[in-house]
Amino acid sequence: DNIRPYGPQIGEYLHLLVRYDVIQAKARLALTMRAGMPVLKEKPIVSIRKGFHPLLFLKNKAQNRKTISFDLRLNPENHILVLSGPNAGGKSVAMKSVGLLQLMLQCGLLIPVHELSEIGLFKKIFADIGDQQSLDDDLSTYSSRLQNAKVFLEKADPNTLVLIDEMGSGTDPKPGGAIAEAILRQLHRKGVFAVVTTHYSNLKVFAFRNTGILNGNMHFDKDTLTPTYELKIGRPGSSYAFEIAAKSGLSKDLIDYARH
């Protein structure tokens, strides 16, 4: 009874403490990641300098390992990146880095990028990453991807960021690649910002032939057959399937037959 009259004030104090606690948690995370505040823009733009995947950075930091940073610039003139290269080369990590950094910033977190980075705000962010197959909904891997693509094409606009991992995969490569190219063409026409990863040659060629779409690759050391995890903009990347197969220990006869 003595405390009851102060109930509203205690409730306000609780909300205030929670707010301070969240701010402190954000600050501690920022200090751990050596994060900072990029230059904010009202219109959509992604101009990341020396950016890091936040979770990978924290993991490597705990193990005293170096994390490779990346630079990427997307604007209304060049608004789509088609990212290719070998498996385990870092394509998906680079794509996820873009999405995570964007979401963190729009949630009010400082992010691990150079302070001269420029990042705009997106009103919609869509992602198709991983496998959403479902027995309950009678969805195969490919069907789920097509459903996601349908949503993207219906709802995306120039204020949208779309992330697609292994675009077109999950079905016969020829029609799968053709449908993926048609989806990429429509995203391009709508002025959508996007980062997509792929192994399909036709998507690399489509990016080369159309202004507004950039090719990019994750650098691979041909001599040691090991990834360097460096993002290079301007050229598509090879999948190095035969070289990686040889390094994995498959017999020369098998690889020679495959080449033939």
PDB file of N, CA, C and O in Angstrom, residues 64-139:
ATOM      1  N   ASN A  64      42.028 -14.668 -32.633  1.00  0.00           N
ATOM      2  CA  ASN A  64      43.216 -13.934 -33.100  1.00  0.00           C
ATOM      3  C   ASN A  64      43.515 -14.195 -34.574  1.00  0.00           C
ATOM      4  O   ASN A  64      44.670 -14.338 -34.980  1.00  0.00           O
ATOM      5  N   ARG A  65      42.449 -14.275 -35.364  1.00  0.00           N
ATOM      6  CA  ARG A  65      42.607 -14.466 -36.805  1.00  0.00           C
ATOM      7  C   ARG A  65      42.175 -13.200 -37.543  1.00  0.00           C
ATOM      8  O   ARG A  65      41.300 -12.462 -37.081  1.00  0.00           O
ATOM      9  N   LYS A  66      42.790 -12.976 -38.698  1.00  0.00           N
ATOM     10  CA  LYS A  66      42.497 -11.779 -39.490  1.00  0.00           C
ATOM     11  C   LYS A  66      41.213 -11.968 -40.292  1.00  0.00           C
ATOM     12  O   LYS A  66      40.947 -13.046 -40.813  1.00  0.00           O
ATOM     13  N   THR A  67      40.400 -10.910 -40.367  1.00  0.00           N
ATOM     14  CA  THR A  67      39.202 -10.916 -41.207  1.00  0.00           C
ATOM     15  C   THR A  67      39.439  -9.991 -42.397  1.00  0.00           C
ATOM     16  O   THR A  67      39.929  -8.869 -42.227  1.00  0.00           O
ATOM     17  N   ILE A  68      39.115 -10.476 -43.600  1.00  0.00           N
ATOM     18  CA  ILE A  68      39.319  -9.683 -44.823  1.00  0.00           C
ATOM     19  C   ILE A  68      38.135  -8.729 -44.992  1.00  0.00           C
ATOM     20  O   ILE A  68      36.975  -9.153 -44.965  1.00  0.00           O
ATOM     21  N   SER A  69      38.430  -7.453 -45.171  1.00  0.00           N
ATOM     22  CA  SER A  69      37.366  -6.468 -45.389  1.00  0.00           C
ATOM     23  C   SER A  69      36.988  -6.424 -46.875  1.00  0.00           C
ATOM     24  O   SER A  69      37.679  -7.001 -47.727  1.00  0.00           O
ATOM     25  N   PHE A  70      35.891  -5.738 -47.188  1.00  0.00           N
ATOM     26  CA  PHE A  70      35.468  -5.625 -48.584  1.00  0.00           C
ATOM     27  C   PHE A  70      34.973  -4.210 -48.862  1.00  0.00           C
ATOM     28  O   PHE A  70      34.539  -3.495 -47.954  1.00  0.00           O
ATOM     29  N   ASP A  71      35.064  -3.803 -50.116  1.00  0.00           N
ATOM     30  CA  ASP A  71      34.533  -2.522 -50.589  1.00  0.00           C
ATOM     31  C   ASP A  71      33.454  -2.808 -51.625  1.00  0.00           C
ATOM     32  O   ASP A  71      33.619  -3.676 -52.484  1.00  0.00           O
ATOM     33  N   LEU A  72      32.349  -2.089 -51.544  1.00  0.00           N
ATOM     34  CA  LEU A  72      31.255  -2.274 -52.506  1.00  0.00           C
ATOM     35  C   LEU A  72      30.470  -0.984 -52.637  1.00  0.00           C
ATOM     36  O   LEU A  72      30.158  -0.340 -51.634  1.00  0.00           O
ATOM     37  N   ARG A  73      30.173  -0.607 -53.877  1.00  0.00           N
ATOM     38  CA  ARG A  73      29.353   0.584 -54.121  1.00  0.00           C
ATOM     39  C   ARG A  73      28.226   0.252 -55.085  1.00  0.00           C
ATOM     40  O   ARG A  73      28.464  -0.181 -56.213  1.00  0.00           O
ATOM     41  N   LEU A  74      26.993   0.429 -54.620  1.00  0.00           N
ATOM     42  CA  LEU A  74      25.805   0.314 -55.466  1.00  0.00           C
ATOM     43  C   LEU A  74      25.037   1.620 -55.391  1.00  0.00           C
ATOM     44  O   LEU A  74      24.845   2.166 -54.298  1.00  0.00           O
ATOM     45  N   ASN A  75      24.614   2.137 -56.547  1.00  0.00           N
ATOM     46  CA  ASN A  75      23.839   3.375 -56.602  1.00  0.00           C
ATOM     47  C   ASN A  75      22.805   3.235 -57.721  1.00  0.00           C
ATOM     48  O   ASN A  75      22.759   2.209 -58.394  1.00  0.00           O
ATOM     49  N   PRO A  76      21.945   4.238 -57.917  1.00  0.00           N
ATOM     50  CA  PRO A  76      20.903   4.082 -58.950  1.00  0.00           C
ATOM     51  C   PRO A  76      21.452   3.774 -60.348  1.00  0.00           C
ATOM     52  O   PRO A  76      20.753   3.170 -61.168  1.00  0.00           O
ATOM     53  N   GLU A  77      22.696   4.184 -60.641  1.00  0.00           N
ATOM     54  CA  GLU A  77      23.282   3.898 -61.959  1.00  0.00           C
ATOM     55  C   GLU A  77      23.751   2.444 -62.052  1.00  0.00           C
ATOM     56  O   GLU A  77      23.604   1.788 -63.078  1.00  0.00           O
ATOM     57  N   ASN A  78      24.371   1.931 -61.002  1.00  0.00           N
ATOM     58  CA  ASN A  78      24.808   0.534 -60.925  1.00  0.00           C
ATOM     59  C   ASN A  78      24.217  -0.068 -59.659  1.00  0.00           C
ATOM     60  O   ASN A  78      24.784   0.081 -58.574  1.00  0.00           O
ATOM     61  N   HIS A  79      23.065  -0.711 -59.793  1.00  0.00           N
ATOM     62  CA  HIS A  79      22.301  -1.079 -58.603  1.00  0.00           C
ATOM     63  C   HIS A  79      22.207  -2.577 -58.355  1.00  0.00           C
ATOM     64  O   HIS A  79      21.584  -2.997 -57.377  1.00  0.00           O
ATOM     65  N   ILE A  80      22.818  -3.398 -59.229  1.00  0.00           N
ATOM     66  CA  ILE A  80      22.792  -4.851 -59.017  1.00  0.00           C
ATOM     67  C   ILE A  80      24.203  -5.407 -59.136  1.00  0.00           C
ATOM     68  O   ILE A  80      24.950  -5.048 -60.050  1.00  0.00           O
ATOM     69  N   LEU A  81      24.570  -6.303 -58.211  1.00  0.00           N
ATOM     70  CA  LEU A  81      25.852  -7.000 -58.264  1.00  0.00           C
ATOM     71  C   LEU A  81      25.599  -8.491 -58.444  1.00  0.00           C
ATOM     72  O   LEU A  81      24.876  -9.103 -57.654  1.00  0.00           O
ATOM     73  N   VAL A  82      26.180  -9.067 -59.501  1.00  0.00           N
ATOM     74  CA  VAL A  82      26.137 -10.514 -59.723  1.00  0.00           C
ATOM     75  C   VAL A  82      27.490 -11.073 -59.289  1.00  0.00           C
ATOM     76  O   VAL A  82      28.512 -10.801 -59.905  1.00  0.00           O
ATOM     77  N   LEU A  83      27.468 -11.847 -58.211  1.00  0.00           N
ATOM     78  CA  LEU A  83      28.707 -12.285 -57.566  1.00  0.00           C
ATOM     79  C   LEU A  83      28.941 -13.768 -57.857  1.00  0.00           C
ATOM     80  O   LEU A  83      28.081 -14.605 -57.576  1.00  0.00           O
ATOM     81  N   SER A  84      30.092 -14.080 -58.453  1.00  0.00           N
ATOM     82  CA  SER A  84      30.395 -15.460 -58.821  1.00  0.00           C
ATOM     83  C   SER A  84      31.774 -15.847 -58.307  1.00  0.00           C
ATOM     84  O   SER A  84      32.512 -15.018 -57.774  1.00  0.00           O
ATOM     85  N   GLY A  85      32.119 -17.123 -58.501  1.00  0.00           N
ATOM     86  CA  GLY A  85      33.393 -17.629 -57.994  1.00  0.00           C
ATOM     87  C   GLY A  85      33.212 -19.009 -57.417  1.00  0.00           C
ATOM     88  O   GLY A  85      32.107 -19.547 -57.371  1.00  0.00           O
ATOM     89  N   PRO A  86      34.308 -19.618 -56.944  1.00  0.00           N
ATOM     90  CA  PRO A  86      34.254 -21.002 -56.469  1.00  0.00           C
ATOM     91  C   PRO A  86      33.486 -21.160 -55.172  1.00  0.00           C
ATOM     92  O   PRO A  86      33.269 -20.200 -54.440  1.00  0.00           O
ATOM     93  N   ASN A  87      33.075 -22.405 -54.916  1.00  0.00           N
ATOM     94  CA  ASN A  87      32.462 -22.714 -53.625  1.00  0.00           C
ATOM     95  C   ASN A  87      33.472 -22.483 -52.504  1.00  0.00           C
ATOM     96  O   ASN A  87      34.674 -22.661 -52.698  1.00  0.00           O
ATOM     97  N   ALA A  88      32.970 -22.098 -51.346  1.00  0.00           N
ATOM     98  CA  ALA A  88      33.812 -21.833 -50.163  1.00  0.00           C
ATOM     99  C   ALA A  88      34.763 -20.663 -50.390  1.00  0.00           C
ATOM    100  O   ALA A  88      35.762 -20.528 -49.700  1.00  0.00           O
ATOM    101  N   GLY A  89      34.424 -19.814 -51.387  1.00  0.00           N
ATOM    102  CA  GLY A  89      35.284 -18.660 -51.659  1.00  0.00           C
ATOM    103  C   GLY A  89      34.829 -17.396 -50.965  1.00  0.00           C
ATOM    104  O   GLY A  89      35.529 -16.384 -50.984  1.00  0.00           O
ATOM    105  N   GLY A  90      33.633 -17.420 -50.381  1.00  0.00           N
ATOM    106  CA  GLY A  90      33.173 -16.256 -49.627  1.00  0.00           C
ATOM    107  C   GLY A  90      32.058 -15.463 -50.266  1.00  0.00           C
ATOM    108  O   GLY A  90      31.710 -14.385 -49.795  1.00  0.00           O
ATOM    109  N   LYS A  91      31.446 -15.981 -51.360  1.00  0.00           N
ATOM    110  CA  LYS A  91      30.368 -15.255 -52.041  1.00  0.00           C
ATOM    111  C   LYS A  91      29.212 -14.973 -51.093  1.00  0.00           C
ATOM    112  O   LYS A  91      28.737 -13.845 -50.978  1.00  0.00           O
ATOM    113  N   SER A  92      28.739 -16.031 -50.455  1.00  0.00           N
ATOM    114  CA  SER A  92      27.575 -15.888 -49.573  1.00  0.00           C
ATOM    115  C   SER A  92      27.889 -14.993 -48.378  1.00  0.00           C
ATOM    116  O   SER A  92      27.033 -14.222 -47.931  1.00  0.00           O
ATOM    117  N   VAL A  93      29.109 -15.091 -47.866  1.00  0.00           N
ATOM    118  CA  VAL A  93      29.496 -14.251 -46.728  1.00  0.00           C
ATOM    119  C   VAL A  93      29.468 -12.778 -47.130  1.00  0.00           C
ATOM    120  O   VAL A  93      28.966 -11.930 -46.385  1.00  0.00           O
ATOM    121  N   ALA A  94      29.972 -12.470 -48.320  1.00  0.00           N
ATOM    122  CA  ALA A  94      29.976 -11.082 -48.793  1.00  0.00           C
ATOM    123  C   ALA A  94      28.547 -10.567 -48.961  1.00  0.00           C
ATOM    124  O   ALA A  94      28.221  -9.453 -48.555  1.00  0.00           O
ATOM    125  N   MET A  95      27.678 -11.415 -49.561  1.00  0.00           N
ATOM    126  CA  MET A  95      26.289 -11.007 -49.761  1.00  0.00           C
ATOM    127  C   MET A  95      25.573 -10.804 -48.424  1.00  0.00           C
ATOM    128  O   MET A  95      24.869  -9.814 -48.219  1.00  0.00           O
ATOM    129  N   LYS A  96      25.775 -11.747 -47.492  1.00  0.00           N
ATOM    130  CA  LYS A  96      25.148 -11.629 -46.175  1.00  0.00           C
ATOM    131  C   LYS A  96      25.674 -10.419 -45.426  1.00  0.00           C
ATOM    132  O   LYS A  96      24.938  -9.796 -44.642  1.00  0.00           O
ATOM    133  N   SER A  97      26.945 -10.080 -45.638  1.00  0.00           N
ATOM    134  CA  SER A  97      27.526  -8.903 -44.977  1.00  0.00           C
ATOM    135  C   SER A  97      26.752  -7.640 -45.351  1.00  0.00           C
ATOM    136  O   SER A  97      26.447  -6.810 -44.491  1.00  0.00           O
ATOM    137  N   VAL A  98      26.429  -7.518 -46.636  1.00  0.00           N
ATOM    138  CA  VAL A  98      25.678  -6.347 -47.098  1.00  0.00           C
ATOM    139  C   VAL A  98      24.335  -6.266 -46.376  1.00  0.00           C
ATOM    140  O   VAL A  98      23.943  -5.213 -45.863  1.00  0.00           O
ATOM    141  N   GLY A  99      23.624  -7.398 -46.323  1.00  0.00           N
ATOM    142  CA  GLY A  99      22.314  -7.417 -45.675  1.00  0.00           C
ATOM    143  C   GLY A  99      22.390  -7.157 -44.181  1.00  0.00           C
ATOM    144  O   GLY A  99      21.607  -6.362 -43.638  1.00  0.00           O
ATOM    145  N   LEU A 100      23.339  -7.807 -43.505  1.00  0.00           N
ATOM    146  CA  LEU A 100      23.464  -7.639 -42.057  1.00  0.00           C
ATOM    147  C   LEU A 100      23.827  -6.208 -41.681  1.00  0.00           C
ATOM    148  O   LEU A 100      23.250  -5.626 -40.759  1.00  0.00           O
ATOM    149  N   LEU A 101      24.792  -5.641 -42.409  1.00  0.00           N
ATOM    150  CA  LEU A 101      25.208  -4.264 -42.106  1.00  0.00           C
ATOM    151  C   LEU A 101      24.055  -3.292 -42.314  1.00  0.00           C
ATOM    152  O   LEU A 101      23.852  -2.364 -41.530  1.00  0.00           O
ATOM    153  N   GLN A 102      23.288  -3.518 -43.382  1.00  0.00           N
ATOM    154  CA  GLN A 102      22.150  -2.636 -43.669  1.00  0.00           C
ATOM    155  C   GLN A 102      21.089  -2.745 -42.574  1.00  0.00           C
ATOM    156  O   GLN A 102      20.586  -1.733 -42.071  1.00  0.00           O
ATOM    157  N   LEU A 103      20.756  -3.969 -42.181  1.00  0.00           N
ATOM    158  CA  LEU A 103      19.741  -4.172 -41.143  1.00  0.00           C
ATOM    159  C   LEU A 103      20.206  -3.627 -39.793  1.00  0.00           C
ATOM    160  O   LEU A 103      19.424  -3.009 -39.059  1.00  0.00           O
ATOM    161  N   MET A 104      21.473  -3.855 -39.464  1.00  0.00           N
ATOM    162  CA  MET A 104      22.011  -3.340 -38.195  1.00  0.00           C
ATOM    163  C   MET A 104      21.906  -1.821 -38.141  1.00  0.00           C
ATOM    164  O   MET A 104      21.455  -1.250 -37.141  1.00  0.00           O
ATOM    165  N   LEU A 105      22.297  -1.176 -39.235  1.00  0.00           N
ATOM    166  CA  LEU A 105      22.264   0.288 -39.267  1.00  0.00           C
ATOM    167  C   LEU A 105      20.837   0.798 -39.122  1.00  0.00           C
ATOM    168  O   LEU A 105      20.571   1.744 -38.377  1.00  0.00           O
ATOM    169  N   GLN A 106      19.894   0.146 -39.820  1.00  0.00           N
ATOM    170  CA  GLN A 106      18.499   0.594 -39.761  1.00  0.00           C
ATOM    171  C   GLN A 106      17.836   0.242 -38.427  1.00  0.00           C
ATOM    172  O   GLN A 106      16.738   0.717 -38.145  1.00  0.00           O
ATOM    173  N   CYS A 107      18.514  -0.576 -37.624  1.00  0.00           N
ATOM    174  CA  CYS A 107      18.048  -0.851 -36.254  1.00  0.00           C
ATOM    175  C   CYS A 107      18.750   0.045 -35.231  1.00  0.00           C
ATOM    176  O   CYS A 107      18.579  -0.149 -34.023  1.00  0.00           O
ATOM    177  N   GLY A 108      19.561   0.983 -35.715  1.00  0.00           N
ATOM    178  CA  GLY A 108      20.207   1.915 -34.802  1.00  0.00           C
ATOM    179  C   GLY A 108      21.512   1.432 -34.203  1.00  0.00           C
ATOM    180  O   GLY A 108      21.945   1.924 -33.156  1.00  0.00           O
ATOM    181  N   LEU A 109      22.158   0.452 -34.864  1.00  0.00           N
ATOM    182  CA  LEU A 109      23.449  -0.042 -34.383  1.00  0.00           C
ATOM    183  C   LEU A 109      24.581   0.573 -35.190  1.00  0.00           C
ATOM    184  O   LEU A 109      24.432   0.828 -36.390  1.00  0.00           O
ATOM    185  N   LEU A 110      25.709   0.815 -34.544  1.00  0.00           N
ATOM    186  CA  LEU A 110      26.915   1.185 -35.271  1.00  0.00           C
ATOM    187  C   LEU A 110      27.445  -0.070 -35.960  1.00  0.00           C
ATOM    188  O   LEU A 110      27.235  -1.186 -35.489  1.00  0.00           O
ATOM    189  N   ILE A 111      28.134   0.106 -37.083  1.00  0.00           N
ATOM    190  CA  ILE A 111      28.533  -1.060 -37.877  1.00  0.00           C
ATOM    191  C   ILE A 111      30.030  -1.019 -38.195  1.00  0.00           C
ATOM    192  O   ILE A 111      30.635   0.063 -38.266  1.00  0.00           O
ATOM    193  N   PRO A 112      30.641  -2.203 -38.416  1.00  0.00           N
ATOM    194  CA  PRO A 112      32.082  -2.268 -38.697  1.00  0.00           C
ATOM    195  C   PRO A 112      32.422  -1.929 -40.145  1.00  0.00           C
ATOM    196  O   PRO A 112      32.676  -2.796 -40.975  1.00  0.00           O
ATOM    197  N   VAL A 113      32.399  -0.619 -40.440  1.00  0.00           N
ATOM    198  CA  VAL A 113      32.790  -0.097 -41.754  1.00  0.00           C
ATOM    199  C   VAL A 113      33.620   1.163 -41.529  1.00  0.00           C
ATOM    200  O   VAL A 113      33.602   1.744 -40.439  1.00  0.00           O
ATOM    201  N   HIS A 114      34.326   1.597 -42.564  1.00  0.00           N
ATOM    202  CA  HIS A 114      35.071   2.853 -42.489  1.00  0.00           C
ATOM    203  C   HIS A 114      34.089   4.013 -42.383  1.00  0.00           C
ATOM    204  O   HIS A 114      33.014   4.000 -42.982  1.00  0.00           O
ATOM    205  N   GLU A 115      34.462   5.032 -41.624  1.00  0.00           N
ATOM    206  CA  GLU A 115      33.543   6.141 -41.345  1.00  0.00           C
ATOM    207  C   GLU A 115      33.167   6.942 -42.587  1.00  0.00           C
ATOM    208  O   GLU A 115      32.177   7.676 -42.580  1.00  0.00           O
ATOM    209  N   LEU A 116      33.932   6.812 -43.676  1.00  0.00           N
ATOM    210  CA  LEU A 116      33.584   7.514 -44.921  1.00  0.00           C
ATOM    211  C   LEU A 116      32.631   6.692 -45.799  1.00  0.00           C
ATOM    212  O   LEU A 116      32.275   7.122 -46.896  1.00  0.00           O
ATOM    213  N   SER A 117      32.228   5.537 -45.334  1.00  0.00           N
ATOM    214  CA  SER A 117      31.199   4.754 -46.050  1.00  0.00           C
ATOM    215  C   SER A 117      29.900   5.552 -46.085  1.00  0.00           C
ATOM    216  O   SER A 117      29.595   6.290 -45.149  1.00  0.00           O
ATOM    217  N   GLU A 118      29.154   5.403 -47.174  1.00  0.00           N
ATOM    218  CA  GLU A 118      27.860   6.077 -47.298  1.00  0.00           C
ATOM    219  C   GLU A 118      26.765   5.021 -47.448  1.00  0.00           C
ATOM    220  O   GLU A 118      26.852   4.161 -48.326  1.00  0.00           O
ATOM    221  N   ILE A 119      25.770   5.083 -46.591  1.00  0.00           N
ATOM    222  CA  ILE A 119      24.691   4.099 -46.644  1.00  0.00           C
ATOM    223  C   ILE A 119      23.347   4.808 -46.550  1.00  0.00           C
ATOM    224  O   ILE A 119      23.125   5.622 -45.649  1.00  0.00           O
ATOM    225  N   GLY A 120      22.476   4.506 -47.515  1.00  0.00           N
ATOM    226  CA  GLY A 120      21.131   5.068 -47.518  1.00  0.00           C
ATOM    227  C   GLY A 120      20.163   4.118 -46.831  1.00  0.00           C
ATOM    228  O   GLY A 120      20.529   3.020 -46.399  1.00  0.00           O
ATOM    229  N   LEU A 121      18.917   4.540 -46.736  1.00  0.00           N
ATOM    230  CA  LEU A 121      17.899   3.739 -46.060  1.00  0.00           C
ATOM    231  C   LEU A 121      16.970   3.089 -47.085  1.00  0.00           C
ATOM    232  O   LEU A 121      16.511   3.746 -48.016  1.00  0.00           O
ATOM    233  N   PHE A 122      16.704   1.803 -46.877  1.00  0.00           N
ATOM    234  CA  PHE A 122      15.786   1.061 -47.739  1.00  0.00           C
ATOM    235  C   PHE A 122      14.468   0.844 -47.001  1.00  0.00           C
ATOM    236  O   PHE A 122      14.450   0.584 -45.798  1.00  0.00           O
ATOM    237  N   LYS A 123      13.365   0.952 -47.733  1.00  0.00           N
ATOM    238  CA  LYS A 123      12.051   0.751 -47.121  1.00  0.00           C
ATOM    239  C   LYS A 123      11.679  -0.728 -47.077  1.00  0.00           C
ATOM    240  O   LYS A 123      10.842  -1.136 -46.274  1.00  0.00           O
ATOM    241  N   LYS A 124      12.282  -1.527 -47.962  1.00  0.00           N
ATOM    242  CA  LYS A 124      12.009  -2.976 -47.977  1.00  0.00           C
ATOM    243  C   LYS A 124      13.327  -3.716 -48.193  1.00  0.00           C
ATOM    244  O   LYS A 124      14.157  -3.280 -48.986  1.00  0.00           O
ATOM    245  N   ILE A 125      13.494  -4.829 -47.473  1.00  0.00           N
ATOM    246  CA  ILE A 125      14.657  -5.697 -47.663  1.00  0.00           C
ATOM    247  C   ILE A 125      14.149  -7.130 -47.773  1.00  0.00           C
ATOM    248  O   ILE A 125      13.465  -7.623 -46.881  1.00  0.00           O
ATOM    249  N   PHE A 126      14.463  -7.799 -48.898  1.00  0.00           N
ATOM    250  CA  PHE A 126      14.050  -9.179 -49.121  1.00  0.00           C
ATOM    251  C   PHE A 126      15.287 -10.066 -49.245  1.00  0.00           C
ATOM    252  O   PHE A 126      16.303  -9.641 -49.798  1.00  0.00           O
ATOM    253  N   ALA A 127      15.184 -11.293 -48.738  1.00  0.00           N
ATOM    254  CA  ALA A 127      16.309 -12.223 -48.829  1.00  0.00           C
ATOM    255  C   ALA A 127      15.819 -13.620 -49.158  1.00  0.00           C
ATOM    256  O   ALA A 127      14.818 -14.083 -48.613  1.00  0.00           O
ATOM    257  N   ASP A 128      16.520 -14.288 -50.062  1.00  0.00           N
ATOM    258  CA  ASP A 128      16.291 -15.702 -50.362  1.00  0.00           C
ATOM    259  C   ASP A 128      17.618 -16.408 -50.149  1.00  0.00           C
ATOM    260  O   ASP A 128      18.466 -16.466 -51.039  1.00  0.00           O
ATOM    261  N   ILE A 129      17.806 -16.913 -48.931  1.00  0.00           N
ATOM    262  CA  ILE A 129      19.069 -17.530 -48.536  1.00  0.00           C
ATOM    263  C   ILE A 129      18.758 -18.874 -47.879  1.00  0.00           C
ATOM    264  O   ILE A 129      17.879 -18.954 -47.029  1.00  0.00           O
ATOM    265  N   GLY A 130      19.466 -19.920 -48.278  1.00  0.00           N
ATOM    266  CA  GLY A 130      19.232 -21.218 -47.662  1.00  0.00           C
ATOM    267  C   GLY A 130      18.089 -21.954 -48.331  1.00  0.00           C
ATOM    268  O   GLY A 130      17.624 -21.601 -49.409  1.00  0.00           O
ATOM    269  N   ASP A 131      17.614 -22.989 -47.651  1.00  0.00           N
ATOM    270  CA  ASP A 131      16.639 -23.909 -48.238  1.00  0.00           C
ATOM    271  C   ASP A 131      15.328 -23.832 -47.459  1.00  0.00           C
ATOM    272  O   ASP A 131      15.287 -24.149 -46.279  1.00  0.00           O
ATOM    273  N   GLN A 132      14.251 -23.421 -48.129  1.00  0.00           N
ATOM    274  CA  GLN A 132      12.955 -23.316 -47.467  1.00  0.00           C
ATOM    275  C   GLN A 132      11.986 -24.428 -47.866  1.00  0.00           C
ATOM    276  O   GLN A 132      10.779 -24.246 -47.841  1.00  0.00           O
ATOM    277  N   GLN A 133      12.526 -25.593 -48.289  1.00  0.00           N
ATOM    278  CA  GLN A 133      11.611 -26.662 -48.695  1.00  0.00           C
ATOM    279  C   GLN A 133      10.756 -27.090 -47.506  1.00  0.00           C
ATOM    280  O   GLN A 133      11.195 -27.049 -46.363  1.00  0.00           O
ATOM    281  N   SER A 134       9.513 -27.507 -47.796  1.00  0.00           N
ATOM    282  CA  SER A 134       8.562 -27.819 -46.725  1.00  0.00           C
ATOM    283  C   SER A 134       7.635 -28.949 -47.146  1.00  0.00           C
ATOM    284  O   SER A 134       6.989 -28.876 -48.199  1.00  0.00           O
ATOM    285  N   LEU A 135       7.570 -29.999 -46.324  1.00  0.00           N
ATOM    286  CA  LEU A 135       6.613 -31.084 -46.575  1.00  0.00           C
ATOM    287  C   LEU A 135       5.188 -30.618 -46.315  1.00  0.00           C
ATOM    288  O   LEU A 135       4.245 -31.026 -46.983  1.00  0.00           O
ATOM    289  N   ASP A 136       5.026 -29.740 -45.325  1.00  0.00           N
ATOM    290  CA  ASP A 136       3.690 -29.257 -44.972  1.00  0.00           C
ATOM    291  C   ASP A 136       3.050 -28.495 -46.124  1.00  0.00           C
ATOM    292  O   ASP A 136       1.854 -28.603 -46.377  1.00  0.00           O
ATOM    293  N   ASP A 137       3.858 -27.688 -46.818  1.00  0.00           N
ATOM    294  CA  ASP A 137       3.308 -26.844 -47.884  1.00  0.00           C
ATOM    295  C   ASP A 137       3.550 -27.416 -49.278  1.00  0.00           C
ATOM    296  O   ASP A 137       3.342 -26.731 -50.273  1.00  0.00           O
ATOM    297  N   ASP A 138       4.034 -28.685 -49.341  1.00  0.00           N
ATOM    298  CA  ASP A 138       4.340 -29.314 -50.639  1.00  0.00           C
ATOM    299  C   ASP A 138       5.308 -28.475 -51.457  1.00  0.00           C
ATOM    300  O   ASP A 138       5.155 -28.317 -52.671  1.00  0.00           O
ATOM    301  N   LEU A 139       6.304 -27.916 -50.771  1.00  0.00           N
ATOM    302  CA  LEU A 139       7.279 -27.068 -51.459  1.00  0.00           C
ATOM    303  C   LEU A 139       8.611 -27.793 -51.605  1.00  0.00           C
ATOM    304  O   LEU A 139       9.170 -28.280 -50.624  1.00  0.00           O
TER     305      LEU A 139
END
